Tab-separated table of N, CA, C and O in Angstrom:
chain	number	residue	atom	x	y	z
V	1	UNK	N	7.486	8.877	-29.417
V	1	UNK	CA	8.810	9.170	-28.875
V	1	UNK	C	8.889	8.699	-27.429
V	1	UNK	O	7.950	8.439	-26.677
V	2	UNK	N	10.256	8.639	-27.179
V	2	UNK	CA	10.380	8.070	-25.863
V	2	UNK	C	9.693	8.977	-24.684
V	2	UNK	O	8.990	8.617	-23.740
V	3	UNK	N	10.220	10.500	-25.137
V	3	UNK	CA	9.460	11.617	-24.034
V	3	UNK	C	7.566	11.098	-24.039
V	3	UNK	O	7.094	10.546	-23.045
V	4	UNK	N	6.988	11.295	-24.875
V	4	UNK	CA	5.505	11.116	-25.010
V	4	UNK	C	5.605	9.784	-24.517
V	4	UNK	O	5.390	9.760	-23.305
V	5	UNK	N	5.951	8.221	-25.201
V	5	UNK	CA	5.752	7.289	-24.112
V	5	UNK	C	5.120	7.706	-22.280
V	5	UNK	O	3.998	7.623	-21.781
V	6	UNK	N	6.541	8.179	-21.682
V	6	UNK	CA	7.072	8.188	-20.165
V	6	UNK	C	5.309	9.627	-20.242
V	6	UNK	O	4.258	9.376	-19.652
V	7	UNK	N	5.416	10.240	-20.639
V	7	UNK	CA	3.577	11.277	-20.422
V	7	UNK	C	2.512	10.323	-20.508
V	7	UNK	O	1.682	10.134	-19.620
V	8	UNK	N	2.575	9.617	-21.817
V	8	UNK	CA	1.116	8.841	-21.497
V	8	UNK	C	1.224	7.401	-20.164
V	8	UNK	O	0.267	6.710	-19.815
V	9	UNK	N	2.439	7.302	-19.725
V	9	UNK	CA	2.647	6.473	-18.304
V	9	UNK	C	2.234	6.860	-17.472
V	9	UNK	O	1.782	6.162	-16.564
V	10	UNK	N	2.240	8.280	-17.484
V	10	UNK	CA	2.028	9.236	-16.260
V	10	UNK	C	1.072	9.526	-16.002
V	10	UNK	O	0.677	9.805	-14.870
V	11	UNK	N	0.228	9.532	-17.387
V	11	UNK	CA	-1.431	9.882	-17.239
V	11	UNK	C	-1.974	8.924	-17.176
V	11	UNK	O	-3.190	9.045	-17.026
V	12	UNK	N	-1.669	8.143	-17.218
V	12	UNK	CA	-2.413	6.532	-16.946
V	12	UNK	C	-2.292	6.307	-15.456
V	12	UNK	O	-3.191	5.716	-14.858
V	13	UNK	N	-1.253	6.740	-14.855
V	13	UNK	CA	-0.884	5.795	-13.655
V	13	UNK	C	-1.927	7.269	-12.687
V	13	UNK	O	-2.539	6.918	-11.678
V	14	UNK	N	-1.970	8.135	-12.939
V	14	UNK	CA	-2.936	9.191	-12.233
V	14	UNK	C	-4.252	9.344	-12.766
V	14	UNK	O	-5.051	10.145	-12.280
V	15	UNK	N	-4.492	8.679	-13.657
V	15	UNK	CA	-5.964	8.492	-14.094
V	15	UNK	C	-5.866	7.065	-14.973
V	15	UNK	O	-5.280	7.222	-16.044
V	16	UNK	N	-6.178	6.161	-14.797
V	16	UNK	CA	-5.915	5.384	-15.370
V	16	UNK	C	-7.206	5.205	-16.440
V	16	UNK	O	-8.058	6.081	-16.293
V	17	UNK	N	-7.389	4.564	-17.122
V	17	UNK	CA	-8.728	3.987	-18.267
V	17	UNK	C	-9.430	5.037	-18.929
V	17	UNK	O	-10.623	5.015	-19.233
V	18	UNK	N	-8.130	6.508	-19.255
V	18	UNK	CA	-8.547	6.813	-20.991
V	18	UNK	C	-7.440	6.723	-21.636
V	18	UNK	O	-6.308	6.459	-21.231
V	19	UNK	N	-8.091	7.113	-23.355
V	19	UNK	CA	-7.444	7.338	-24.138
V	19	UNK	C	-6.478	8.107	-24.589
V	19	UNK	O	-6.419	8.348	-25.795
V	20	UNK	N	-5.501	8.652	-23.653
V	20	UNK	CA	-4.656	9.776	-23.687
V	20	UNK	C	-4.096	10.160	-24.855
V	20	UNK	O	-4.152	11.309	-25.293
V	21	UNK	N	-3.453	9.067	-25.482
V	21	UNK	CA	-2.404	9.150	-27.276
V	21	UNK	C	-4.121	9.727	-28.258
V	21	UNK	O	-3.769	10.464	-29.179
V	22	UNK	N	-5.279	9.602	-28.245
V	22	UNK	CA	-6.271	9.837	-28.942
V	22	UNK	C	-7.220	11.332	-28.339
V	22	UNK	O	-7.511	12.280	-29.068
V	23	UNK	N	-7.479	11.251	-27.264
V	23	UNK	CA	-8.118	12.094	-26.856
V	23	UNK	C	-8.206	13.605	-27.428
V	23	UNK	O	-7.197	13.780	-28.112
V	24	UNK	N	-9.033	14.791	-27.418
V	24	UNK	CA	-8.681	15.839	-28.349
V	24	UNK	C	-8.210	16.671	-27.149
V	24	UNK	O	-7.116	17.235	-27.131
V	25	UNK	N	-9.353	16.727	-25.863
V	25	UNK	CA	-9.730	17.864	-24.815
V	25	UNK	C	-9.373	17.363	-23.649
V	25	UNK	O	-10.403	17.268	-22.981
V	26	UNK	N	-8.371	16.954	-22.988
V	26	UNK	CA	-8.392	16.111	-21.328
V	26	UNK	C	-9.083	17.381	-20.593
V	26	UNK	O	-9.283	16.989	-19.443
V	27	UNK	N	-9.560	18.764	-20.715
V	27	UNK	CA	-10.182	19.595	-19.722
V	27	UNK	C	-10.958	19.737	-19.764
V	27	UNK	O	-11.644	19.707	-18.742
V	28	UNK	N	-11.683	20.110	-21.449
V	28	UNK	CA	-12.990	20.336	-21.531
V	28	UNK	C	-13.885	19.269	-21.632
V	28	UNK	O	-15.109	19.391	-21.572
V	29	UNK	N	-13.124	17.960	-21.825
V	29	UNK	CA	-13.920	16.751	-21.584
V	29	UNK	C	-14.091	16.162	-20.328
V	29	UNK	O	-14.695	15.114	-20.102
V	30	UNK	N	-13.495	16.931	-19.475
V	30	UNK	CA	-13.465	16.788	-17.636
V	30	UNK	C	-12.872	15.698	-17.538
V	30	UNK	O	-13.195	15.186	-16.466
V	31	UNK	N	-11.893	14.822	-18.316
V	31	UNK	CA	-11.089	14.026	-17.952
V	31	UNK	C	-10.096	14.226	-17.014
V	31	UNK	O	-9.842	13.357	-16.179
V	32	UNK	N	-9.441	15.396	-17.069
V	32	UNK	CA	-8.206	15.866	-15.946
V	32	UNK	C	-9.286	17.027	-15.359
V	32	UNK	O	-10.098	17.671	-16.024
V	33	UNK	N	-9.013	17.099	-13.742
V	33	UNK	CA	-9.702	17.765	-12.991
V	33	UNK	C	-8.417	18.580	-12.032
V	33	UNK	O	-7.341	17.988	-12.119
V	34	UNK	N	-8.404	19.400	-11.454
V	34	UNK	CA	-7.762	19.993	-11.057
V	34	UNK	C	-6.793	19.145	-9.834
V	34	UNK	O	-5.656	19.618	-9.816
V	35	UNK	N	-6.897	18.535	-9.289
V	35	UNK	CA	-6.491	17.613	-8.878
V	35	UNK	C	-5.565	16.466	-9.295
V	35	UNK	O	-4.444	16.178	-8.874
V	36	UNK	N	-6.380	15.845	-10.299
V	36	UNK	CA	-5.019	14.720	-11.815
V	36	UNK	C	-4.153	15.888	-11.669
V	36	UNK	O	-3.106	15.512	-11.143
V	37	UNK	N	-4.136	17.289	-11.935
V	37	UNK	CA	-3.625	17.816	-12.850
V	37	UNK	C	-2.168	18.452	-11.357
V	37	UNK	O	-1.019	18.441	-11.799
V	38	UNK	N	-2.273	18.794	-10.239
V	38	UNK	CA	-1.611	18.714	-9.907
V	38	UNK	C	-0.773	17.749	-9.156
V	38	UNK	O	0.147	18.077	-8.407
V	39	UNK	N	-1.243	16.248	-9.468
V	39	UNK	CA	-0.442	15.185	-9.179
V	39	UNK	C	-0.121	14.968	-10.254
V	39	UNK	O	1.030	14.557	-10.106
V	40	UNK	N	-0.472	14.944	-11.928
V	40	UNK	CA	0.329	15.157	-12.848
V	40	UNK	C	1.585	15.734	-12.812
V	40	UNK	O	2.618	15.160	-13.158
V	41	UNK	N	1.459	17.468	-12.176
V	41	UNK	CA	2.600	18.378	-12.284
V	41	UNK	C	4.083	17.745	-11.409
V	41	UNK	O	5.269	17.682	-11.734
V	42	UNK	N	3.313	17.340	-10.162
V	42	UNK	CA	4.586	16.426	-9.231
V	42	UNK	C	4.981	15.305	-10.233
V	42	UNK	O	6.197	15.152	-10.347
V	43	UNK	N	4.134	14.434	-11.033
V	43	UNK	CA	5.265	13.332	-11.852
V	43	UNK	C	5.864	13.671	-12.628
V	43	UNK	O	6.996	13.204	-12.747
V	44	UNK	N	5.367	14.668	-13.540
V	44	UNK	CA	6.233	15.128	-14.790
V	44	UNK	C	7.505	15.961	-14.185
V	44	UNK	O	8.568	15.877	-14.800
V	45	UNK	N	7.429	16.823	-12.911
V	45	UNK	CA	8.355	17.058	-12.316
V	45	UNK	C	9.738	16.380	-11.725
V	45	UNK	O	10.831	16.932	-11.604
V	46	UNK	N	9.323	14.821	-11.341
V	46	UNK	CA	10.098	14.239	-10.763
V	46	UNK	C	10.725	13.444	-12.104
V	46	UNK	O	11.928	13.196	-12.195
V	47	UNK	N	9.729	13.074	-13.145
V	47	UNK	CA	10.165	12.043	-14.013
V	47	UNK	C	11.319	12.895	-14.760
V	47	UNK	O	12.442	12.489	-15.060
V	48	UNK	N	10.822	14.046	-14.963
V	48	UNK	CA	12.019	14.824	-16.135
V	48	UNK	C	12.499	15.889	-15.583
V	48	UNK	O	12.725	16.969	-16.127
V	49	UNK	N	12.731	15.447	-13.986
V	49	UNK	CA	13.543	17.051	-13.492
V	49	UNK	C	13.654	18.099	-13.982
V	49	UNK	O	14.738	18.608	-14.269
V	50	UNK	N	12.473	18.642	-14.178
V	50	UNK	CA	12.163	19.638	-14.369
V	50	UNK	C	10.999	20.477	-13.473
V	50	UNK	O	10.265	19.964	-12.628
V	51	UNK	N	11.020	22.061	-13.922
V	51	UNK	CA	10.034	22.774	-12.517
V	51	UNK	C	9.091	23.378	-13.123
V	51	UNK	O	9.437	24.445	-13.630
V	52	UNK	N	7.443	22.925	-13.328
V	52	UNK	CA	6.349	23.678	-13.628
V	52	UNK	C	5.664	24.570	-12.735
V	52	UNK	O	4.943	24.107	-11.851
V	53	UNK	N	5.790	25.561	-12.853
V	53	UNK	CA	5.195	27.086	-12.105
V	53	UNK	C	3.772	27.100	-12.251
V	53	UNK	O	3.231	26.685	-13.276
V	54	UNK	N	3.169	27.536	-11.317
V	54	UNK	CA	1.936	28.129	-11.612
V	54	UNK	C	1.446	28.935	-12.810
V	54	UNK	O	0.283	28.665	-13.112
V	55	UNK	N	1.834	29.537	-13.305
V	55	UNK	CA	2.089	30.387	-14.183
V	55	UNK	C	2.009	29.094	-15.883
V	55	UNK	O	1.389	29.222	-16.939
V	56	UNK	N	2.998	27.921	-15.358
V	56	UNK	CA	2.788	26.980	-17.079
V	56	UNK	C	1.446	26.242	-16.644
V	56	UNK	O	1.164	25.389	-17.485
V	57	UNK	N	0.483	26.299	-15.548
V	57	UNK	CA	-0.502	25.338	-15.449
V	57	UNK	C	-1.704	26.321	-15.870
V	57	UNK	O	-2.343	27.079	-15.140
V	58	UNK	N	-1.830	26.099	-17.236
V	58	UNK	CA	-3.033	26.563	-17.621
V	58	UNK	C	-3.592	25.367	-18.760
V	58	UNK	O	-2.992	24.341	-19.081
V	59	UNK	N	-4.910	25.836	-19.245
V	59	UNK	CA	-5.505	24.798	-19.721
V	59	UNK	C	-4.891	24.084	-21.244
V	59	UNK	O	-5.149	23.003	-21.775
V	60	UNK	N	-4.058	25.113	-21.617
V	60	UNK	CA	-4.086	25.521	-23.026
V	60	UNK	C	-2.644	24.370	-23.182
V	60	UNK	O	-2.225	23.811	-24.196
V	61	UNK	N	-2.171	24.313	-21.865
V	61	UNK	CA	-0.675	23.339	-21.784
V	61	UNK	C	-1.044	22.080	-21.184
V	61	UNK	O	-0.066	21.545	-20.662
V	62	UNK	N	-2.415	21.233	-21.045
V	62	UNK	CA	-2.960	20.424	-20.548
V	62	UNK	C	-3.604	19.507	-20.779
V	62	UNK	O	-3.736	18.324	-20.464
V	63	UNK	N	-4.394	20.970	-22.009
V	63	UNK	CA	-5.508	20.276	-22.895
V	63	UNK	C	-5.252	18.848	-23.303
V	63	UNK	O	-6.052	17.959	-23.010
V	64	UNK	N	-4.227	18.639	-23.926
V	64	UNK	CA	-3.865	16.986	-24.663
V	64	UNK	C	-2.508	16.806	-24.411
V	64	UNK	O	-1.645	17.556	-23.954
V	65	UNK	N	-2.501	15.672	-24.798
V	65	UNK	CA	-0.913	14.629	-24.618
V	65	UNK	C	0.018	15.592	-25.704
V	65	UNK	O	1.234	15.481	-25.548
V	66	UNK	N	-0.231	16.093	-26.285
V	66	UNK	CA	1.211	16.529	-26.957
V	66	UNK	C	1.399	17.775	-26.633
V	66	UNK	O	2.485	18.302	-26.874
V	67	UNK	N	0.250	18.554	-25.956
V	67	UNK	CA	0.756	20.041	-25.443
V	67	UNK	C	1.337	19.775	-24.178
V	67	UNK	O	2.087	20.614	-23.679
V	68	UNK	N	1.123	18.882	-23.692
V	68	UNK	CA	1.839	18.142	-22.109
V	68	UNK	C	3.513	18.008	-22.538
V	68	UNK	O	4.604	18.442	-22.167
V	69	UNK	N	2.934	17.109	-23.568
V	69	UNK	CA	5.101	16.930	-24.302
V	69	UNK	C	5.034	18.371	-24.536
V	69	UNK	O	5.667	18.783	-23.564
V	70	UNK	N	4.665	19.434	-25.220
V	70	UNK	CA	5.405	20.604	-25.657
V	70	UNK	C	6.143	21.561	-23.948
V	70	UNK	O	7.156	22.248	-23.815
V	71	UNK	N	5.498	21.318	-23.346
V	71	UNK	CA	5.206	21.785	-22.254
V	71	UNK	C	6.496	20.833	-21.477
V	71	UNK	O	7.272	21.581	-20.883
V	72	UNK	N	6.762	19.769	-21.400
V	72	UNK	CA	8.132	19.275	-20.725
V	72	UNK	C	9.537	19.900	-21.538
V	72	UNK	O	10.632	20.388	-21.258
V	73	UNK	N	8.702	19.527	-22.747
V	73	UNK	CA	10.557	20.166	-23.688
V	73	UNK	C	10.836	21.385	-23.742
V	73	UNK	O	11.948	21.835	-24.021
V	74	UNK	N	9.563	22.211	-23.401
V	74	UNK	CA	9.705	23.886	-22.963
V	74	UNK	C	10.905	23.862	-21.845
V	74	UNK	O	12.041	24.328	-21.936
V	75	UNK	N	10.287	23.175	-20.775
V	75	UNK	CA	10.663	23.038	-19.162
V	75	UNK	C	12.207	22.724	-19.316
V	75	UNK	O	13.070	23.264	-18.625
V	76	UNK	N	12.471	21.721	-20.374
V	76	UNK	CA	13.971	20.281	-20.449
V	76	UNK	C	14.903	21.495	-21.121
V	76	UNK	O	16.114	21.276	-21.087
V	77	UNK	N	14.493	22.688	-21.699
V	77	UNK	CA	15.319	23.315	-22.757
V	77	UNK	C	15.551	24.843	-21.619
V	77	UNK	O	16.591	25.479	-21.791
V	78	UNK	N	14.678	25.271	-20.657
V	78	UNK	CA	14.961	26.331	-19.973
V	78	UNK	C	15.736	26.007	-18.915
V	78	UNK	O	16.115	26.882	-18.136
């Protein structure tokens, strides 16, 4: 989908050279580090005007590319 496209752009351009669309674990495989993860939160913020709280940054909304999409269309629908 077009939303998932513009996520795996995002995770590329802040970590560039993995497999994001494949990957199972971006946390527990220490691919995203706390750091990706809040320059992640500023792009997905700016790309889909939308506002992630402290509170949606946990691992469980991070873990992979499609809990990242579940996690914008949460954000796009509140």
């Amino acid at each position: 989908t077009e939303c998932m496209d513009e996520i795996l752009a995002i995770l590329n351009n802040v970590k560039p050279g993995q497999d994001y669309a494949h990957d199972e674990d971006l946390i527990g495989h220490k691919i995203l580090d706390s750091l990706n993860i809040i320059t992640l939160v500023f792009e997905l913020e700016q790309a889909f005007g939308i506002s992630i709280t402290t509170v949606d940054v946990t691992p469980e909304n991070f873990k992979y590319a499609a809990a990242i999409q579940a996690l914008v269309e949460r954000k796009e629908n509140e």
